[in-house]
Every structure is written in structure tokens, then in C-alpha cells.
XYZ file of C-alpha atoms in Angstrom:
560
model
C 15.286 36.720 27.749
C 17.918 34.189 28.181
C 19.423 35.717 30.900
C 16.511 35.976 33.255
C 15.213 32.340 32.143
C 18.769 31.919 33.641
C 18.268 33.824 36.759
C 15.051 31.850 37.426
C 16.247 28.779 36.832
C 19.085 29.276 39.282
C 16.750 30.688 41.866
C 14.388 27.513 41.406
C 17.546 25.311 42.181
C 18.802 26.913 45.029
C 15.080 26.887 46.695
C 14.481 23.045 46.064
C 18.219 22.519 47.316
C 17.065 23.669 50.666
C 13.755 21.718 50.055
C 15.903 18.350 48.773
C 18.429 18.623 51.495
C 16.127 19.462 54.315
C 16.071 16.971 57.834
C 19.578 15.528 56.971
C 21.805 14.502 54.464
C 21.687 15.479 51.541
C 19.414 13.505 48.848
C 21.099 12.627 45.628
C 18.323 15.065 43.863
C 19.706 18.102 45.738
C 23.101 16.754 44.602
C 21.988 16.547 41.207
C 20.319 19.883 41.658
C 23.576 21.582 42.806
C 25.394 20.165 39.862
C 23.005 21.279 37.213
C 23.135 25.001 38.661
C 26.703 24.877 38.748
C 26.933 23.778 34.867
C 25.107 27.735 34.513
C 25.010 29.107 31.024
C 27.815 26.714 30.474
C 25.162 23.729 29.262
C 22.720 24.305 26.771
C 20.379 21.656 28.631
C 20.718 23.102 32.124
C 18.006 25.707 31.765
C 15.533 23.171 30.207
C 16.519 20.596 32.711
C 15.345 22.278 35.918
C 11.624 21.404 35.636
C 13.121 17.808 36.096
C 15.394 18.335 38.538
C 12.957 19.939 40.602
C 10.291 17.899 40.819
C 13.170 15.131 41.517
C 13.932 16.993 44.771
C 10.156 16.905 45.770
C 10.233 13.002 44.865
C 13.532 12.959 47.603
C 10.968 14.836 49.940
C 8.575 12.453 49.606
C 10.106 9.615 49.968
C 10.710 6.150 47.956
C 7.534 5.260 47.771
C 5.016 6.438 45.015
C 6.031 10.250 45.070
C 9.244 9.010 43.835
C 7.948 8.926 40.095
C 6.599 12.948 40.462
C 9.283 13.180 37.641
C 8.833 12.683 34.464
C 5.672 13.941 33.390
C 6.107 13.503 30.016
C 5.212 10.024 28.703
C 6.355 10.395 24.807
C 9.717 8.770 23.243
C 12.511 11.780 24.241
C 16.236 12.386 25.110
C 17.298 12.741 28.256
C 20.000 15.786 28.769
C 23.177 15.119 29.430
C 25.502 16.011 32.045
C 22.363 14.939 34.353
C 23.107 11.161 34.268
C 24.016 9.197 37.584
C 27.630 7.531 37.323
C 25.944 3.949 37.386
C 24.556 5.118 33.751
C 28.125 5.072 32.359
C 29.443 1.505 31.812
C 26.127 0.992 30.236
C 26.575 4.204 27.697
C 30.097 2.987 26.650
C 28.368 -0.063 25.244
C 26.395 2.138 23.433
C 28.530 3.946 21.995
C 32.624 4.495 20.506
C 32.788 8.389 21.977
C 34.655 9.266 24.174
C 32.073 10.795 26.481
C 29.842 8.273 28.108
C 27.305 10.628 29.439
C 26.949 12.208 25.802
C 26.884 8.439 24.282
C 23.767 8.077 26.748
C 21.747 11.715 26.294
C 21.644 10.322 22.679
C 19.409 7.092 23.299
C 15.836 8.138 23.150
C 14.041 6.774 26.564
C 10.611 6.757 27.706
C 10.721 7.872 30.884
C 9.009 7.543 34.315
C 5.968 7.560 34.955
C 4.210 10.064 37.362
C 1.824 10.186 40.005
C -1.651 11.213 37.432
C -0.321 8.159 35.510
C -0.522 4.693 35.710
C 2.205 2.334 36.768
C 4.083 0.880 34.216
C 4.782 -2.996 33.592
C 7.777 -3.747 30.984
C 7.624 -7.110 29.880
C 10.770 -8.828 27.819
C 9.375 -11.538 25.579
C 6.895 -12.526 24.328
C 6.634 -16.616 24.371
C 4.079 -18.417 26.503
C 4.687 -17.131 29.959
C 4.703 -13.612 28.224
C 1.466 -13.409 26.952
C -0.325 -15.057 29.196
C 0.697 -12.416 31.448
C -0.193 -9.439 29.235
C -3.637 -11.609 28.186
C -4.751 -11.200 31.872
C -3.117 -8.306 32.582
C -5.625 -5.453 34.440
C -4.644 -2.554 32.077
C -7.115 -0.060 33.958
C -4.627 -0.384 36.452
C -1.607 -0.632 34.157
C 0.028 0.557 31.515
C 2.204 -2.131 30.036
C 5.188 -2.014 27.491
C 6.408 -5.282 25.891
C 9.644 -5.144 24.535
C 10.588 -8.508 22.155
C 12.286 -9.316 18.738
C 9.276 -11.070 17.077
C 5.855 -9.362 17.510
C 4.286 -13.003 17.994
C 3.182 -15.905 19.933
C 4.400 -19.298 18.808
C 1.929 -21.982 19.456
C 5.195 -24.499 19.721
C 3.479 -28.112 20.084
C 2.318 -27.686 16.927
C 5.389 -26.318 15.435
C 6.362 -29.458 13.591
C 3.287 -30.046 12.033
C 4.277 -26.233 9.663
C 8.044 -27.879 8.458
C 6.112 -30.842 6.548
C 2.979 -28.841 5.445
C 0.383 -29.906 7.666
C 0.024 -26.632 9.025
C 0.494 -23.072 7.508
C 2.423 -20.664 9.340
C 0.311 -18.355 10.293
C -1.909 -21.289 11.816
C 0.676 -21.235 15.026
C 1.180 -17.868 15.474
C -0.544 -14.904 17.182
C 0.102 -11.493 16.944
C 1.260 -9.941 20.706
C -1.152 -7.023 19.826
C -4.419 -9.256 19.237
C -3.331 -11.053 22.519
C -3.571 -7.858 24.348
C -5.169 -4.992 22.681
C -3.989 -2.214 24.532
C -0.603 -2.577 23.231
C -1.917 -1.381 19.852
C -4.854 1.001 21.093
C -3.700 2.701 24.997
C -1.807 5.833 24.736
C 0.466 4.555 27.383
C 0.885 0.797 26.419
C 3.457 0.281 23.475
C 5.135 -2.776 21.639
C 8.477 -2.136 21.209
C 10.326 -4.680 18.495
C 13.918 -4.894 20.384
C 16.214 -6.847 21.969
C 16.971 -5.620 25.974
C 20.797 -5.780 26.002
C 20.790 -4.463 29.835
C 19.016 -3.881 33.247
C 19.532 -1.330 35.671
C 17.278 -2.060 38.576
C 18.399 0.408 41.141
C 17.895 2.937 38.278
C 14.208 1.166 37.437
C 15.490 1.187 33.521
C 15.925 -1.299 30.654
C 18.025 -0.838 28.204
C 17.337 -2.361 24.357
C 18.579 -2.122 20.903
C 16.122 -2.321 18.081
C 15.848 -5.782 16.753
C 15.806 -5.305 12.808
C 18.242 -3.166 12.152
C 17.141 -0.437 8.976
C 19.874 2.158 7.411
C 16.277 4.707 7.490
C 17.054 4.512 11.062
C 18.770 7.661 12.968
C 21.602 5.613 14.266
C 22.393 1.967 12.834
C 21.940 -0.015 15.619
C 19.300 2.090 16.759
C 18.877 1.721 20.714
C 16.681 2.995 23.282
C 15.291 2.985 27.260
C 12.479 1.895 28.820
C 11.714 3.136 33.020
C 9.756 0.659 34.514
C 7.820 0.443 37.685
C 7.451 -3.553 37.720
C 9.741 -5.679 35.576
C 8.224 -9.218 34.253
C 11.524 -10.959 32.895
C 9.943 -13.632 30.596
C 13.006 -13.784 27.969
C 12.329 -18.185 27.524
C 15.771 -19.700 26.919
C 17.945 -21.008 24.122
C 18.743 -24.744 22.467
C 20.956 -26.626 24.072
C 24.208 -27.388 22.341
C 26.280 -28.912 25.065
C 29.075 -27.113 23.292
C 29.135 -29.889 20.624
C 31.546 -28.223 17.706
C 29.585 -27.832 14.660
C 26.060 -27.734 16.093
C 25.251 -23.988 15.793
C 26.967 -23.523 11.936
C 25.011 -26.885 10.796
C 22.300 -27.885 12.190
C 18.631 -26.125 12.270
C 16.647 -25.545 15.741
C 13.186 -26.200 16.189
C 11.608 -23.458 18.124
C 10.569 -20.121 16.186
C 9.054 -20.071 12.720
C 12.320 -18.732 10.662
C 13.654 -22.177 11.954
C 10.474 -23.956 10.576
C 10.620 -22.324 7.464
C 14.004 -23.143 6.371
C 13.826 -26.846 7.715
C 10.671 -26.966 4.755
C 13.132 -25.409 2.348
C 15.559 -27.515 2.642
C 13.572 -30.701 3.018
C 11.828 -29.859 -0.376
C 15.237 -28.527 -1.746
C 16.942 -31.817 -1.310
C 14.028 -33.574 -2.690
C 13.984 -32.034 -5.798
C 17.981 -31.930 -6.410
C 17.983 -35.781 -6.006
C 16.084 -35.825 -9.159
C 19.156 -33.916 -11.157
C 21.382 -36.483 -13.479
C 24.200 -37.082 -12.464
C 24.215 -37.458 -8.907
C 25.599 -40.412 -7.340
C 23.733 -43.083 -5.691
C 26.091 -41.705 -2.324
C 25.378 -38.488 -2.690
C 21.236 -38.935 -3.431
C 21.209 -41.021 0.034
C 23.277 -38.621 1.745
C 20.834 -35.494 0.455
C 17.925 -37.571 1.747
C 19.286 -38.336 4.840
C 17.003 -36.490 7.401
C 18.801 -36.440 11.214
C 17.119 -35.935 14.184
C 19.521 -35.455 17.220
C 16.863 -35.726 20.368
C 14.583 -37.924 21.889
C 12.096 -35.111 23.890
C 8.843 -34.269 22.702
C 9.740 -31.966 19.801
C 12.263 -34.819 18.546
C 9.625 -37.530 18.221
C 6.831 -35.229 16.804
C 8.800 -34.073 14.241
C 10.039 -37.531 13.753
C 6.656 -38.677 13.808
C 5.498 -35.991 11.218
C 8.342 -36.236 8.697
C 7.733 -40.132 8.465
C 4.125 -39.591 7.731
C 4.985 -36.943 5.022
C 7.083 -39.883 3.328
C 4.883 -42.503 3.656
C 1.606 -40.281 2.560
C 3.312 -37.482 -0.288
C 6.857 -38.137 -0.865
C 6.502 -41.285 -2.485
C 3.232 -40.351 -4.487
C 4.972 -37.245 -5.847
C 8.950 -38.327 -5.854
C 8.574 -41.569 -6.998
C 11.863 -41.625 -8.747
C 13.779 -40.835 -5.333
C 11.168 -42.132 -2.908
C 13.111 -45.294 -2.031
C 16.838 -43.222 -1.289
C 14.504 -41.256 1.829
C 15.441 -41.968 5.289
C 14.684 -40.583 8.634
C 17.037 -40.975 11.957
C 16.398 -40.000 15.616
C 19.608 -40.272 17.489
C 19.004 -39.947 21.300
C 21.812 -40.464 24.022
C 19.773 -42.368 26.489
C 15.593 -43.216 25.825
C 13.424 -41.207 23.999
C 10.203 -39.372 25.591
C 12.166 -40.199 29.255
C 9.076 -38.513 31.202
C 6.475 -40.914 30.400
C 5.492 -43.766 31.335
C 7.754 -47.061 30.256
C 4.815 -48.821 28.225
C 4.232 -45.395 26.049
C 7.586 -45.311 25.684
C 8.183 -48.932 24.056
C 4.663 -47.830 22.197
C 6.401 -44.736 20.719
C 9.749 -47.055 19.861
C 7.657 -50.014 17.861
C 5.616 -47.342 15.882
C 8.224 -45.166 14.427
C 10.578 -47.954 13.707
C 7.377 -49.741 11.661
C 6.902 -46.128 9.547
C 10.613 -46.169 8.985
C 12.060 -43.833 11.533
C 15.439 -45.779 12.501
C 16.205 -44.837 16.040
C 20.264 -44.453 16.996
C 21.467 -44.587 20.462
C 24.308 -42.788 20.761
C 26.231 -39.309 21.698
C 27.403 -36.646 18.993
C 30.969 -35.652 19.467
C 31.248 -33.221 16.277
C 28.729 -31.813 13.812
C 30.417 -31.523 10.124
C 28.600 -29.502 7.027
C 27.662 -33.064 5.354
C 27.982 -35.802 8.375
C 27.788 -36.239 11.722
C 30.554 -37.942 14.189
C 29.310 -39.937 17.339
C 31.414 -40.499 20.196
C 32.301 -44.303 19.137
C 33.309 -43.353 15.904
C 30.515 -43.637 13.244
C 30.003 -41.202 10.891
C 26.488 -40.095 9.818
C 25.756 -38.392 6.511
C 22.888 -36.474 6.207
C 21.007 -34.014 3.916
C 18.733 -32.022 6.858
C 19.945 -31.967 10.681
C 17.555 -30.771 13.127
C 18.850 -30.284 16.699
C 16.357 -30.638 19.739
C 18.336 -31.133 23.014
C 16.652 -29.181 25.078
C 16.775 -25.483 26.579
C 19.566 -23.937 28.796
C 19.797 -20.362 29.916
C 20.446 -17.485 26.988
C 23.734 -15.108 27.298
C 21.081 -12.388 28.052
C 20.234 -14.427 31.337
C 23.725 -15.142 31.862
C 24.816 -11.575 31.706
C 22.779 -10.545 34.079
C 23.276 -9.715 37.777
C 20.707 -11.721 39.696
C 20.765 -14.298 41.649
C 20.847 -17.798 40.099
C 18.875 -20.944 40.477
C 20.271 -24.357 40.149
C 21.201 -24.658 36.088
C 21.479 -20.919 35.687
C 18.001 -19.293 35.384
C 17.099 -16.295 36.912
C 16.546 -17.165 40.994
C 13.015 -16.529 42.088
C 11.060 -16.961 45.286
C 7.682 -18.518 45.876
C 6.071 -15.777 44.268
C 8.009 -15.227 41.657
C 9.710 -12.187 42.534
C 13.502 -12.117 41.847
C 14.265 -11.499 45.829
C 17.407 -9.615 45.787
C 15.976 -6.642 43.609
C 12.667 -4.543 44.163
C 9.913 -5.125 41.523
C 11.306 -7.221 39.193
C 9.772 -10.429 38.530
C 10.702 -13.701 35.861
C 8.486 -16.793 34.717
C 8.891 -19.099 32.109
C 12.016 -21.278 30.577
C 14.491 -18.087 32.106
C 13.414 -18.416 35.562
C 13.824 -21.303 38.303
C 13.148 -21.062 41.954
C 16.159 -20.834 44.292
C 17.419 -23.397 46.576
C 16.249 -21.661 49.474
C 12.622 -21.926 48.726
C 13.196 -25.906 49.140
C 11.290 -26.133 45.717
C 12.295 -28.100 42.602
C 13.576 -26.150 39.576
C 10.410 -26.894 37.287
C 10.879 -27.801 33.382
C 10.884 -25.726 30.342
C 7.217 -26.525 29.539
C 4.426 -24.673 28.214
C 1.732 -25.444 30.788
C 4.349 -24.309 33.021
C 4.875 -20.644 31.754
C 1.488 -20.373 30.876
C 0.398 -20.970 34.410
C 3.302 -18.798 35.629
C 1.660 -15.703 33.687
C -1.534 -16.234 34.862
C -0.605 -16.217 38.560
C 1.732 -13.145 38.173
C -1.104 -11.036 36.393
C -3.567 -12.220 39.563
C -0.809 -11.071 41.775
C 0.204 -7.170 40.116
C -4.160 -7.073 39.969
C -3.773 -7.443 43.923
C -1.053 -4.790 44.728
C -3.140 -2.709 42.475
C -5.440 -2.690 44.707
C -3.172 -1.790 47.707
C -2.709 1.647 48.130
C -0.629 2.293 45.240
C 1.453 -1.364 45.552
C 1.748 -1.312 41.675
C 4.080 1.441 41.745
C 8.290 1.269 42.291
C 8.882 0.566 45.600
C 5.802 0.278 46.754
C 5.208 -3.301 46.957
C 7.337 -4.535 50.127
C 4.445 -4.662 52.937
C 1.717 -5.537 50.128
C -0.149 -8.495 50.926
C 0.567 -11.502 48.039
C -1.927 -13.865 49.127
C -1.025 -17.505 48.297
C 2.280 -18.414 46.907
C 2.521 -20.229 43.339
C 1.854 -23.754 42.990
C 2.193 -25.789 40.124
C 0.489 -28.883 39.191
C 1.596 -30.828 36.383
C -1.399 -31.933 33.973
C -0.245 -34.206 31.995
C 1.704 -34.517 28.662
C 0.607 -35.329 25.149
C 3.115 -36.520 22.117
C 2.098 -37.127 18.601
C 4.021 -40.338 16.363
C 2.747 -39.828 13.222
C -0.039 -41.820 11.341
C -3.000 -40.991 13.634
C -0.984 -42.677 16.750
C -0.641 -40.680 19.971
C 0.438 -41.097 23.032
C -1.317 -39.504 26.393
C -0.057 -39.109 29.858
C -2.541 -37.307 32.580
C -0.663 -38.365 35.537
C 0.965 -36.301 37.657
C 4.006 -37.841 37.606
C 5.060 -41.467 36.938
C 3.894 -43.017 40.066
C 0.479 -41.109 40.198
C -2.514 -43.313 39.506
C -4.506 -41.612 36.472
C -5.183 -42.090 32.310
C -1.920 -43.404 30.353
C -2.671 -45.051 27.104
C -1.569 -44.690 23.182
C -2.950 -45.426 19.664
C -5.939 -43.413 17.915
C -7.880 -42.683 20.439
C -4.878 -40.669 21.905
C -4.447 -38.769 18.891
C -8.030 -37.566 18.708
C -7.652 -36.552 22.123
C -4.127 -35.145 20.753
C -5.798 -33.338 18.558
C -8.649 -31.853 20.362
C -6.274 -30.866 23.125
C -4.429 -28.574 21.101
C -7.285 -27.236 19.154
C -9.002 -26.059 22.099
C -5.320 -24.611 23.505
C -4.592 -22.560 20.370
C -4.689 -19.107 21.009
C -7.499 -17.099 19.443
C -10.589 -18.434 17.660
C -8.835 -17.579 14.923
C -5.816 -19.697 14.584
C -8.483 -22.219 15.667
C -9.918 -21.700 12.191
C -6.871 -21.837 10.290
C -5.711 -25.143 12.370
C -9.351 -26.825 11.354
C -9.406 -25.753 7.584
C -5.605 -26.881 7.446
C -5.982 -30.249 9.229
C -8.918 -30.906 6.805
C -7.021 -29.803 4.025
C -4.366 -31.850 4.380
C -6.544 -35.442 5.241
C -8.482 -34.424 1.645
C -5.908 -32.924 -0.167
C -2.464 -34.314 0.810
C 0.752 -31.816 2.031
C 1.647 -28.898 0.117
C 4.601 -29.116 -1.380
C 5.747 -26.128 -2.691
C 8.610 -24.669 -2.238
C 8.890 -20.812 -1.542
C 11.849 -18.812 -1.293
């Protein structure tokens, strides 16, 4: 029975050689078809690997176009055989593995592979921030199937970030699950939600390459990685705090940007509260504990700011009465703070949290040490809690890769946010920046920005779509895009703490339009925000937490 399985199998090769090689040279299918039938009884996976092959020689025979995904057929998680990879598979396979044979280092990752011509194209997106799900929210999943592939299985409603490190806000108030934001993730046989990290892109090959992002000894291998074939790639990865190299920052000092980072800021804020109350501490060492540091001026700086010096004023010295006088909170900012609005809201912002206690430091940090900080003219700064907020530069995953770069490093697009010097592969958000050639400005790491980003690029894959099978690899070249991507800047909102906002709906600084501060802004502030949270849901939780909190007071407690 083996035998004549055999047999067939090497009459099946040699007849789709001909077909592969037919009308000139030869297609790297019929090459791949003449080196499985050479392999013989020789490979346990030759036999089993013909049906591939094969219909991988009709794909050559086809063409590039759509008939180049007629392998395949099977959409589950399985292993591809080995001794069948292409040579451009290798360097990636010796990351994956210490063996000494690449190709067998690579058979071992399970992959889901291509699609094929009775299925639907399939969209791989990597992230899941703003521009993300925006894009898989509007997404036209009768048309699609769409795999996101990210280390957190949530949306972070950031703005409001800063409100969850002082208590004004639960966690679970800012974040929505990716599967609520698109359903099919959780419910469409071909649509999945992978929780990894993509470590690699091969675009010529259409395949990403990830390793699971919560690493489990249950797990086959330990770190367990795996492939993903795409037909279009949406690169929305968002970026990573800015340390400008500064020794000290990543060891010491806490980010402000994902929950994990919220939740230990509250941790140690409330830790430091209560071991101030221990005998025996020294008057240094109490002021040093309660020393809260802010290094940056942006929006996130000043909110938080804004939101720790109400928590002092309002809770801390209700309920730590005995320390409440040793609590101090510093923004240190190397040239003004809130630099992109208007000069007036700016001096607005600078009065207010100075009157609240919020002492504001002009300087530049030179060296970050486990209990002070040094600035460039010399002065030391103790502190209890450091929270960094510089800014976003490009992650080492964007670094690493092999695309085309716009001015500051992100990912180079063009006017429609296609990366140009690949086919079907696309990136939005805080990773991407258009390239010097479009004659457009780099735009900033902003969530109105991304947001917008993902809802063009979901109009745009709803159009090829359309186009006689222009959602599929290759297909998309002579597909009609329509209008290019424009983006017009709305405005910006920052919170200062004590019912005081500030509110910016110019288009930029010289634009004539609404610019004004106090409480009016902060109601508008507020209902701003409410209205941009996610899901009715979180909308809930944000009400019955805001109210809470104006009744009630902050929670204090400390868990964990």
C-alpha cells in the first residue's frame, strides 16, 4: 500500500512538472515539485506533501494573482513538512531554534496557512491600540477574514489612563476587550485572536512570524512560536517611551501607557504612603518616600500631574493626616509644558498646578538613580515614585524591520498608507509616518490620529473587495483607491486637576477657532471623553466611577 501511494505520488509530480514548467522557465513550484519527488521514500513527509505541491504548480500556472493561494486548503493550526521550505525560510528558523537543521527548526512551528480560492482573504493585523481596532471595528468581515495577533487582548482608552493610578477610575473602566470590538474574532471560523508577539515578517513569502506572548511550561515548546500567511498586512504595532538613552530610566522609573504600568504606579503611590507612617523613619527619608516625580511636560505629564495633586488635596490629607504635610508633587520638563497649545492655556495650565502644589522644574535629566534623580546642572532630586512621559519613538520591532523608513524611524508609507516598497502590507498609527517623497509632514503620535488612520484603511480594503478579487495577495496593484488620506487635526483637550481644563479646537496655533480654560473646559473635558469611550459599556463604568468618586472620595486600597 505504501509502495503504490509511492508510485502515484511520483506520477502526480512528474505530470504537474510538465504542467509547472510549461511556456518557459521553470516556476519555483515545479522546482519544488522536482525536489520533493527526488526526496522518494527517503522522507516520511514527501508522500503526504504532494497534494500541496501540486496544487502549488497550478497556482505557478495561474499566475500571481488570486490563483496563487489554490494552496493551502486547509485553514486549521498545522505543521508544515519539512524539507519543502524555500531557503529565505532559514535565517528566520535559526532564530527559532538551537538545532542544527534550520528547515527541521521551522517544520516544527505550527502555521496557519494560506488561504484558498473558496475562502476569504485574510487580513493579519499586529496590535491592537487605537489605530488597531478601529480598523478591525469597521472592518467588512463578509469580505474578510481577519487575524489579530497582539500581547494584550485589549484596547486602552489612554486619555483617561491617569485618572485609574489615583482611583478615579477602575481599570476595567479604560479598557475593551479586542473581541467585543470586533466580534468575529471570537465567533468566525476563519477570524482568530492570537495572544503573541510577531518577532518577524517575510513579505515576499506573505508570512508573519510570532512567539506566544505569556509564556506557560503546559505549552509544547517553552517559548511556544508560530506563523501566520497573510493576504493583506495592517502593521499597527504603536511605539515605545522615549528614553533618550538617559542611564537609569528603564530600571527606575514607571511608564504611563498600558494598565500593568497604571497598576503598579497605584501600588507604589499607596505603598509609600502607608510606610511613611512606620516609626522610625527619618524626616529625610519620609520626604524622599513622598516625593512623587514627573519627568514630562506633554499631555499625559500634566494630567497625571493634575490628577495626583487633586488626590492630595481631596484624600491624602483626610486619610494620612499624620504624613499629609511631607507629600510633594514635581513636573520636570526640559523646555514648556503642553508646547502645542496655545500660549495663554499654557500660562493657565502653569498658575493652576503651581496653586494645588504641583512645583514645576525646568530642567534636563542626565542620570536616573534607584532613590534620586541627577539633572544636567547638577541637582539631585530624591523621590519616592518616578513616572517617565517623554514621548514615543519607534519600538526594536519597527527598527528590525526591513522597510523603508520615514523621517524619525517609523515605518515609510505613501498617501494611502501602503508601505510602497512591498505588496499588501499596510501601517497606521504611532509605528508609521509618511515618507519624504509624499511631500507630507510626519504626523504625531495621537489618538485621533490612529483612530482616523483605521477608519480610512478599513474604507479602503472594503473597496478592493469589491474589485475583482483586489483583497487577495497580489491582487491589488491596478485597484482603484479612490481619495488619498487626509488628516485634519480636531483639536486637543488636557485635564489640570480640580475641575480645571483646558480646550483647544483649532487646527493649529494660528487657526481662528474655540481656545479657552477653567470649568467650563472640563465639563466639555469630560463629556468629550465620555462620548469617545469605546462601548456603551465602559461608558457605564466611567459614569458610575466618576460619580463615585465626587460622592464617595478615591479608593484607596491597596491590592497586590
Amino acid at each position: 500500500m505504501a509502495w503504490s501511494r509511492i508510485a502515484r505520488s511520483s506520477q502526480l509530480s512528474q505530470s504537474l512538472s510538465r504542467i509547472a514548467s510549461e511556456g518557459g522557465a521553470p516556476t519555483p513550484a515545479a522546482s519544488a515539485l522536482r525536489n520533493a519527488a527526488a526526496l522518494g521514500p527517503r522522507s516520511r513527509h514527501a508522500a503526504s506533501s504532494f497534494h500541496s505541491l501540486a496544487c502549488a504548480g497550478l497556482a505557478d500556472k495561474c499566475g500571481a494573482g488570486a490563483g496563487g493561494h489554490l494552496y493551502g486548503q486547509n485553514r486549521g493550526i498545522s505543521a508544515t513538512p519539512s524539507r519543502l521550505l524555500p531557503a529565505a525560510a532559514e535565517p528566520l528558523a535559526a532564530e527559532c531554534s538551537d538545532t542544527e537543521d534550520p528547515a527541521e527548526a521551522m517544520a516544527a512551528l505550527p502555521d496557519l496557512g494560506p488561504t484558498g480560492l473558496k475562502n476569504k482573504p485574510r487580513v493579519v493585523v499586529l496590535g491592537s491600540g487605537w489605530a488597531a481596532c478601529r480598523f478591525l471595528k469597521d472592518v467588512d468581515t463578509s469580505a474578510y477574514d481577519v487575524v489579530c495577533v497582539s500581547p494584550r487582548n485589549h484596547m486602552v482608552f489612554t486619555p483617561l489612563l491617569a485618572s485609574t493610578c489615583v482611583g478615579t477610575l477602575e481599570f476595567r473602566s479604560v479598557v475593551e476587550p479586542v473581541s467585543r470590538i470586533q466580534p468575529a474574532l471570537a465567533t468566525r471560523p476563519g477570524s482568530y485572536f492570537f495572544l503573541a508577539n510577531c518577532t518577524g515578517i517575510d513579505t515576499r513569502k506573505h508570512e508573519v512570524y510570532c512567539t506566544v506572548a505569556a509564556g506557560d511550561e503546559q505549552l509544547p515548546t517553552n517559548p511556544y512560536r508560530l506563523r501566520v500567511a497573510y493576504d493583506k498586512l495592517v502593521i499597527a504595532s504603536g511605539a515605545e517611551p522615549l528614553t533618550f538613552n538617559i542611564k537609569g530610566v528603564q530600571e527606575n522609573a514607571i511608564f504611563l501607557r498600558e494598565v500593568n504600568e497604571a497598576q503598579q504606579i497605584r501600588r507604589k503611590l499607596l505603598t509609600n504612603l502607608m510606610l511613611s507612617e512606620n516609626p522610625g523613619l527619618s524626616e529625610a527619608e519620609k520626604k524622599r518616600l513622598l516625593h512623587c516625580v514627573v519627568v514630562g511636560g506633554g499631555p499625559t505629564g500634566v494630567e497625571f500631574s493634575g490628577e495626583l495633586s487633586d488626590f492630595i488635596m481631596r484624600d491624602v490629607r483626610d486619610r494620612y493626616a499624620h504624613v499629609k504635610d511631607y507629600v510633594k508633587v514635581t513636573l520636570i520638563e526640559a523646555n514648556e509644558i503642553l508646547s502645542s497649545f496655545d500660549v495663554g492655556l499654557r500660562q493657565y495650565a502653569t498658575n493652576h498646578l503651581s496653586k494645588y502644589g504641583v512645583k514645576l522644574v525646568k530642567g534636563v535629566v542626565k542620570e536616573v538613580l534607584p532613590t534620586e534623580i541627577v539633572l544636567s546642572d547638577g541637582t539631585h532630586v530624591p523621590y519616592g515614585l518616578l513616572v517617565w512621559s517623554t514621548g514615543v519613538g519607534p519600538s526594536e520591532f519597527v527598527k528590525s524591520l526591513d522597510l523603508p523608513k520615514s523621517p524619525g524611524g517609523r515605518i515609510g508609507i505613501d498617501e494611502y498608507l501602503r508601505v510602497p516598497s512591498v505588496e499588501d502590507v499596510y501601517a497606521l498609527g504611532d509605528c508609521a509616518g509618511f515618507l519624504e517623497s509624499t511631500k507630507r509632514p510626519v504626523l504625531p503620535a495621537l489618538a485621533q490620529v490612529a483612530e482616523r488612520e483605521g477608519k480610512y484603511l478599513a474604507q479602503l480594503f472594503k473597496k478592493l473587495a469589491a474589485q475583482n478579487g483586489g483583497g487577495r495577495a497580489h491582487c491589488g496593484k491596478k485597484a482603484d483607491l479612490g481619495e488619498p488620506f487626509v488628516y485634519k487635526h480636531i483639536g486637543s483637550m488636557a485635564s489640570v486637576g480640580r475641575y480645571k481644563a483646558l480646550v483647544d479646537l483649532r487646527e493649529n496655533k494660528d487657526a481662528k477657532g474655540v481656545s479657552m480654560a477653567g470649568f467650563l473646559s472640563w465639563v466639555m473635558w469630560r463629556s468629550a471623553y465620555l462620548t469617545r469611550v469605546v462601548s456603551w459599556r465602559n461608558r457605564f463604568y466611567v459614569a458610575v466611577n466618576w460619580a463615585t468618586t465626587l460622592v464617595f472620595g478615591r479608593d484607596n486600597t491597596r491590592i497586590g
